[in-house]
Structures are given as C-alpha cells and as structure tokens.
C-alpha cells in the first residue's frame, strides 16, 4: 500500500523512529521497512511537509509502498472493557484501580508507550503534583512530550503537566503579537510560555516549583527559545520591567487568590487569561461576579471578552477560562 513516509539513513533509523513515535505520527497499520542504506517509516494520513518540519526540520517527506501489518486488537478487545488512560510522551498514565494486565494491553496496542504509570496520590499541594509507581515497562517517570512542534522534557513525579490543554494553549499562543510583554504566572515546564515566546516581544515565565523551573529552563534550550526568562519565584512577588500586555493565570482552584497581583501589574488595554474549576450547576455567573469585584477593588475597569469551557475536569466540574480585557485603570 502506498503511503507517505520518512526515509532516513539506517544509522538514524532507531532515533528517528523513536522521535516519530513520540509525536504519534507513525502509521502502525503498515510495516516499517528497510533496504541496504535506508529505513522507511510510514506516516499516518494527513502528515504534511509542514507538520513534519515542525517535528524535525531535517526530515524529508517521501512516498513508498508498504506491506500492511496484521491488524492489532484494540485495548478493549484484549481486556473486554475500555480503560481510561492518558498518554504523555511515551508514558501512559492509568487510573489507580487498574492492574498490570491493563498496562500490558496498552503497551501491546500502543507501540510508542514504553512505561505505564499508576498514581499513588491525588494531585496535591501548591505545586499540583501527583506521585506515581511504575505498573509495567521501563522503570522511569521522565518523558519527552511533543505539542504543536515543541518538545517538553519532564519528570511526572516532580512537575504538573496535562496534555489535555493542548488546544487551549494554541488558542492563546495564536493571539500573541510581537509587541507584547507576556507574563505566565504559573508556567510549569513551559507549554504556554515557550510557544508564546516565539511570537512575543518578551516573555516572563514564573513558577514556584524549583523542579518545574529546572525543566522549564531545559525546555527553553531544547526549543531554542530566546526572548524568554524563567523565574523561580512565588507569583505574588513578581515585578516586571513594564506592565505586561498579557498575563496567563493557569492555576485553576487558586488563581483567584492572585487576581489582585494580575490587576496591579497588567497594562491598560492588556488581557488576562484566567482559569478556574467550576461546578456544572453554575459555570460562569459566580466566577464573573467574583472577577468583577476583584477588578473593582483593584481600580480596574474590565470587559470579559471571552468565556469558554476548556475541558471537563471531573464528572460534575469544568475547567473554564475567562479572557479579561482591562480597559481602564485608576492611578
Ligand atoms: C496547573 S499547573 C500549570 C502549569 C502550566 N501552565 C501547564 O499548562 O502545564 C500550575 C503551576 O503553578 C505553580 N504554582 C503554584 N503556586 C504558585 C505560586 N504561588 N507562584 C508561582 N507558581 C506557582 C505550580 O508549581 C504549577 O507548576
């Protein structure tokens, strides 16, 4: 069967396969093949030259004939039920109630998954960290995650990360212009701040967790980002050289405690992206009222220019965002 593929010299075959697997672009329905000199890795339909160059600009798109793999059974077919799990890089995270059989089924079907983790704690503390144990596969909690052409290294035992905010991160990044000073108050390993830094005049990325800032610095280097500064500090104490044009407040549950800081710092005309967790029974009204009150205490006149549900958070709760434009400020 004809398919788009990546053709690389044999010595680069395994590292390229790994990278493409992490980006989740290999078509596992087809068999990877090789000849004397080259390895040919089939790609899932729809992977364009442009997407490939964002994974690695040295890769070239080719076309080739491939043999089909025998169809692998789905995880549900193997287990008799569909377990919920999340894949971050080459690590799958399953719910605490699942045993090793679930991990093995996931690894059998998802060839890019090398480790399956199970949480041993809920998300806890101000750093929003979860602890895990290895259910099966390689004994590690570190991985490399790819999103919109950027790469993020992280240790899931030491930092917060959710792949489920990918669309939201792109939505925010796409709004940024080259005249902006951007402040990410709760930056984690950098999935908002690093893409933004490629578009903004300058980005300040703050996190209180020293491990998150260590990975943030690593990821700044990995993505060759400049015009960005990683700061290990409590966001409450942050000073900026001039009022930021945009502030990201991605600390649902407690970001409201920092709204006074954001309203004090933000430039007139600037925008604050405020995240929260809301019950399904009352999604926007109370949070908008609270934001308006805090704005008023801070002497800010605001306009809520956008409100949306980002994702479901738990069976009866939603992660939401408000885009708050500060249209006027009292001195
Ligand atoms: C929900 S995570 C978001 C991380 C990142 N924005 C992302 O999308 O992956 C919130 C982050 O805020 C950090 N944090 C918590 N309290 C903080 C504070 N007072 N000042 C700065 N960072 C803080 C945590 O360490 C964590 O990395």
Tab-separated table of C-alpha atoms in Angstrom, residues 7 47 61 123 128 144 258 279 298:
chain	number	residue	atom	x	y	z
A	7	UNK	CA	13.250	7.947	4.632
A	47	UNK	CA	1.007	14.475	7.911
A	61	UNK	CA	8.633	13.570	3.277
A	123	UNK	CA	-2.917	15.833	42.628
A	128	UNK	CA	-0.159	20.398	41.842
A	144	UNK	CA	9.562	13.884	26.358
A	258	UNK	CA	-3.609	36.132	42.622
A	279	UNK	CA	-19.400	23.070	39.001
A	298	UNK	CA	-8.003	46.945	42.234
